[in-house]
Short mmCIF file of C-alpha atoms in Angstrom, two decimals:
data_model
loop_
_atom_site.label_atom_id
_atom_site.label_comp_id
_atom_site.label_asym_id
_atom_site.label_seq_id
_atom_site.Cartn_x
_atom_site.Cartn_y
_atom_site.Cartn_z
CA MET A 19 84.63 51.67 -77.90
CA THR A 20 86.81 54.52 -78.47
CA LYS A 21 90.40 53.60 -78.64
CA LYS A 22 92.55 55.53 -76.15
CA SER A 23 95.01 58.21 -77.49
CA LEU A 24 98.67 57.38 -77.02
CA LYS A 25 99.13 59.90 -74.29
CA VAL A 26 96.25 58.46 -72.29
CA GLN A 27 97.75 54.86 -73.02
CA ALA A 28 101.12 56.14 -71.56
CA TYR A 29 99.44 57.86 -68.70
CA ASP A 30 97.53 54.67 -67.84
CA ASN A 31 100.49 52.40 -68.00
CA ILE A 32 103.22 54.45 -66.11
CA LYS A 33 100.51 55.06 -63.29
CA GLU A 34 99.62 51.54 -62.97
CA LYS A 35 103.26 50.60 -62.56
CA ILE A 36 103.65 53.33 -60.04
CA LEU A 37 100.59 52.36 -58.11
CA ASN A 38 101.55 48.67 -57.92
CA CYS A 39 105.07 49.84 -56.73
CA GLU A 40 106.69 48.11 -59.74
CA TYR A 41 108.08 51.70 -60.16
CA ALA A 42 109.10 51.74 -56.61
CA PRO A 43 108.90 55.06 -54.57
CA GLY A 44 112.34 57.05 -55.13
CA MET A 45 112.89 55.16 -58.38
CA HIS A 46 114.51 57.25 -61.17
CA LEU A 47 112.63 57.08 -64.59
CA ASN A 48 114.17 57.44 -67.83
CA GLU A 49 112.20 59.11 -70.68
CA ALA A 50 114.14 57.09 -73.37
CA VAL A 51 113.58 53.91 -71.37
CA LEU A 52 109.81 54.67 -71.13
CA CYS A 53 109.42 55.41 -74.67
CA GLU A 54 110.91 52.09 -75.53
CA THR A 55 108.93 50.13 -72.94
CA PHE A 56 105.66 51.57 -73.99
CA HIS A 57 106.40 51.81 -77.80
CA VAL A 58 105.45 55.68 -77.89
CA SER A 59 107.44 58.94 -78.75
CA ARG A 60 108.57 61.17 -76.17
CA THR A 61 105.43 63.40 -76.57
CA PRO A 62 102.91 61.11 -75.09
CA ILE A 63 105.47 60.05 -72.12
CA ARG A 64 106.05 63.80 -71.21
CA ASP A 65 102.43 64.51 -71.43
CA ALA A 66 101.86 61.60 -69.04
CA LEU A 67 104.64 62.47 -66.66
CA SER A 68 103.27 65.99 -66.33
CA ARG A 69 99.89 64.60 -65.35
CA LEU A 70 101.43 62.41 -62.78
CA GLU A 71 103.45 65.14 -61.31
CA GLN A 72 100.40 66.96 -60.68
CA GLU A 73 98.72 64.21 -58.83
CA GLY A 74 101.86 63.87 -56.64
CA LEU A 75 103.19 60.63 -58.15
CA VAL A 76 106.43 61.73 -59.73
CA THR A 77 108.81 64.74 -59.13
CA ILE A 78 110.49 66.17 -62.29
CA ARG A 79 113.66 67.91 -61.20
CA SER A 80 115.64 70.22 -63.56
CA LYS A 81 118.83 68.40 -64.59
CA LYS A 82 118.24 65.63 -62.11
CA GLY A 83 115.42 63.69 -64.15
CA ILE A 84 112.21 62.23 -62.98
CA VAL A 85 111.67 60.47 -59.53
CA VAL A 86 108.85 58.38 -58.35
CA SER A 87 107.45 60.23 -55.26
CA SER A 88 108.81 59.01 -51.92
CA LEU A 89 106.69 57.10 -49.43
CA SER A 90 108.42 58.26 -46.30
CA ILE A 91 106.95 58.53 -43.03
CA SER A 92 106.84 62.23 -43.32
CA GLU A 93 104.70 61.57 -46.55
CA VAL A 94 102.50 59.22 -44.74
CA ASN A 95 101.84 61.62 -42.19
CA ASN A 96 100.95 64.39 -44.75
CA ILE A 97 98.40 62.29 -46.36
CA PHE A 98 96.73 61.21 -43.18
CA GLU A 99 96.78 64.92 -41.95
CA LEU A 100 94.82 65.69 -45.08
CA ARG A 101 92.38 62.69 -44.79
CA LEU A 102 91.70 63.60 -41.06
CA LEU A 103 90.64 67.01 -42.14
CA LEU A 104 88.83 66.23 -45.16
CA GLU A 105 86.90 62.73 -44.49
CA PRO A 106 85.12 63.79 -41.38
CA TYR A 107 84.28 67.04 -43.06
CA SER A 108 82.60 65.37 -46.10
CA ILE A 109 80.33 63.34 -43.86
CA ARG A 110 79.59 65.95 -41.41
CA ASN A 111 78.64 68.69 -43.97
CA TYR A 112 77.30 66.44 -46.97
CA GLY A 113 76.31 63.04 -45.54
CA TYR A 114 72.75 63.84 -46.03
CA THR A 115 73.26 63.46 -49.63
CA LEU A 116 74.25 59.91 -49.58
CA ASP A 117 72.04 57.27 -50.83
CA GLU A 118 70.68 55.12 -48.15
CA ARG A 119 70.33 52.06 -50.21
CA ILE A 120 73.90 52.17 -51.04
CA LEU A 121 74.99 52.57 -47.38
CA LEU A 122 72.87 49.47 -46.54
CA ASP A 123 74.62 47.26 -49.39
CA TYR A 124 77.92 48.27 -47.86
CA TYR A 125 76.71 47.27 -44.49
CA GLN A 126 75.52 43.98 -45.62
CA ASN A 127 78.73 43.14 -47.73
CA LEU A 128 81.10 44.07 -44.97
CA LEU A 129 79.08 41.76 -42.55
CA ARG A 130 79.00 38.77 -44.96
CA LEU A 131 82.75 38.92 -46.24
CA ASP A 132 85.18 36.62 -44.91
CA ILE A 133 88.36 38.89 -44.52
CA THR A 134 90.76 36.02 -43.85
CA GLN A 135 89.89 34.31 -47.20
CA ASN A 136 89.10 37.44 -49.38
CA ALA A 137 91.58 40.10 -48.00
CA LYS A 138 91.98 41.51 -51.65
CA THR A 139 88.19 41.97 -51.97
CA PHE A 140 88.17 43.64 -48.72
CA PHE A 141 90.75 46.17 -49.86
CA ILE A 142 88.62 46.94 -52.89
CA LEU A 143 85.40 47.38 -50.87
CA ASP A 144 87.38 49.74 -48.33
CA ASP A 145 88.71 51.77 -51.14
CA ASN A 146 85.04 51.95 -52.71
CA PHE A 147 83.54 52.77 -49.46
CA HIS A 148 85.79 55.87 -48.71
CA SER A 149 85.24 56.89 -52.31
CA PHE A 150 81.42 56.66 -52.17
CA LEU A 151 81.40 58.77 -48.88
CA ASN A 152 83.73 61.25 -50.14
CA SER A 153 81.60 61.59 -53.45
CA ALA A 154 79.18 63.53 -51.55
CA VAL A 155 81.40 66.77 -51.58
CA PRO A 156 80.36 68.97 -54.55
CA ASN A 157 83.64 70.79 -54.38
CA HIS A 158 85.85 69.74 -57.25
CA TYR A 159 89.05 71.08 -55.62
CA ILE A 160 88.58 68.88 -52.75
CA GLN A 161 87.59 66.13 -55.03
CA GLU A 162 91.07 66.45 -56.65
CA TYR A 163 92.76 65.99 -53.40
CA PHE A 164 90.52 62.68 -52.85
CA LYS A 165 91.96 61.40 -55.98
CA ILE A 166 95.65 62.05 -54.93
CA ILE A 167 94.77 60.45 -51.45
CA ASN A 168 93.45 57.30 -53.21
CA ASN A 169 96.50 56.92 -55.21
CA GLN A 170 98.70 57.04 -52.22
CA ASN A 171 96.65 54.76 -50.32
CA GLN A 172 97.01 52.01 -53.03
CA ARG A 173 100.96 52.29 -52.74
CA PHE A 174 100.75 52.31 -48.96
CA ARG A 175 98.98 48.89 -48.95
CA ILE A 176 101.67 47.40 -51.28
CA ILE A 177 104.61 48.94 -49.46
CA THR A 178 103.60 48.01 -46.00
CA GLY A 179 102.24 44.36 -47.22
CA GLN A 180 99.19 42.69 -45.93
CA ARG A 181 97.73 44.16 -42.95
CA ALA A 182 97.64 42.05 -39.70
CA GLU A 183 94.26 40.04 -39.45
CA GLN A 184 93.16 41.97 -36.31
CA ARG A 185 93.53 45.41 -38.18
CA LEU A 186 91.28 44.10 -40.94
CA GLU A 187 88.57 43.23 -38.34
CA ASP A 188 89.06 46.24 -36.56
CA THR A 189 88.84 48.26 -39.80
CA ARG A 190 85.44 46.17 -40.66
CA ASN A 191 84.00 47.29 -37.34
CA GLU A 192 84.87 50.92 -37.67
CA HIS A 193 83.14 51.09 -41.03
CA LEU A 194 80.06 49.30 -39.69
CA ALA A 195 80.11 52.11 -37.08
CA ILE A 196 80.16 54.91 -39.41
CA ILE A 197 77.50 53.44 -41.62
CA LYS A 198 75.22 52.95 -38.59
CA ALA A 199 75.46 56.59 -37.55
CA CYS A 200 74.74 57.75 -41.23
CA ILE A 201 71.77 55.50 -41.35
CA LYS A 202 70.74 57.17 -38.20
CA LYS A 203 71.47 60.52 -39.79
CA GLU A 204 73.48 61.37 -36.90
CA TRP A 205 76.35 63.21 -38.85
CA LYS A 206 78.58 64.46 -36.02
CA ALA A 207 78.69 60.96 -34.78
CA ALA A 208 79.51 59.37 -38.14
CA ALA A 209 82.27 62.21 -38.80
CA ASP A 210 83.67 61.31 -35.26
CA ALA A 211 83.59 57.67 -36.15
CA MET A 212 85.38 58.42 -39.35
CA TYR A 213 88.16 60.50 -37.53
CA GLU A 214 88.76 57.61 -35.08
CA HIS A 215 88.85 55.03 -37.89
CA LEU A 216 91.48 57.17 -39.72
CA LEU A 217 93.36 57.76 -36.69
CA GLN A 218 93.68 53.83 -36.18
CA SER A 219 94.65 53.33 -39.84
CA LYS A 220 97.35 55.97 -39.44
CA ASN A 221 98.66 54.46 -36.16
CA ALA A 222 98.72 50.84 -38.03
CA THR A 223 100.39 52.13 -41.18
CA PHE A 224 103.08 53.88 -39.02
CA GLU A 225 103.64 50.60 -37.10
CA LEU A 226 103.99 48.64 -40.27
CA LEU A 227 106.44 51.32 -41.86
CA LEU A 228 108.48 51.57 -38.97
CA ASN A 229 108.76 47.75 -38.73
CA ARG A 230 109.72 47.57 -42.30
CA GLU A 231 112.52 50.33 -41.69
CA ASN A 232 113.67 48.38 -38.78
CA LEU A 233 113.96 45.13 -40.73
CA ALA A 234 115.64 46.88 -43.48
CA SER A 235 118.17 48.35 -40.90
CA VAL A 236 118.94 44.61 -39.47
CA SER A 237 119.28 43.19 -42.72
CA SER A 238 121.68 45.85 -43.95
CA GLY A 239 123.70 45.38 -40.71
CA GLU A 240 123.96 41.72 -40.97
CA LYS A 241 125.13 41.93 -44.61
CA MET A 242 127.88 44.49 -43.38
CA GLY A 243 128.94 42.17 -40.47
CA ASN A 244 129.18 39.26 -42.87
CA ASP A 245 131.58 41.28 -45.30
#
């Protein structure tokens, strides 16, 4: 197996820490510290940071340094706005290219999975399912947007914590509805089902983020009151 170049290793390592929120949204990154952490020179680090900026995961500000991109409610809204435009479009216009055998496999796997015991497996299945549907689009510019969306999705999941059990079950049913429409080759119905699924996911994510912010505000207020 070909050994990864230093710049690819640096990119993979920094990206992994951003996606798992070890490098949290809004956190400032220091080139010298990154070099020391990953045992590489500034050149691979700068190359990695440039790629991550293109993917929307960091912001490089002149004289202000490198900042991990935020996950504000505004950012969440922007991502879902893009998903609501692109993912139903993908199914409606290119669903006919999807492999029916793979759709049936997803259907069976979703039915069999015990979500309460295997939430992590369900999240992986969820990501793979959306990636499979989106892969139907031949437009490479749209594919680049899908990569950005997938990255941010992973961060949403960690920042908001585990979803409510009922939302997981609802997500499963929404996925099954999408697959059923695809198997019937009812592409408009499948696109509409995807739109509704994303709308419900957006609302659930907003609720989790708002609850998180409210809890942070209460905690901050209690600390101030105890001073």
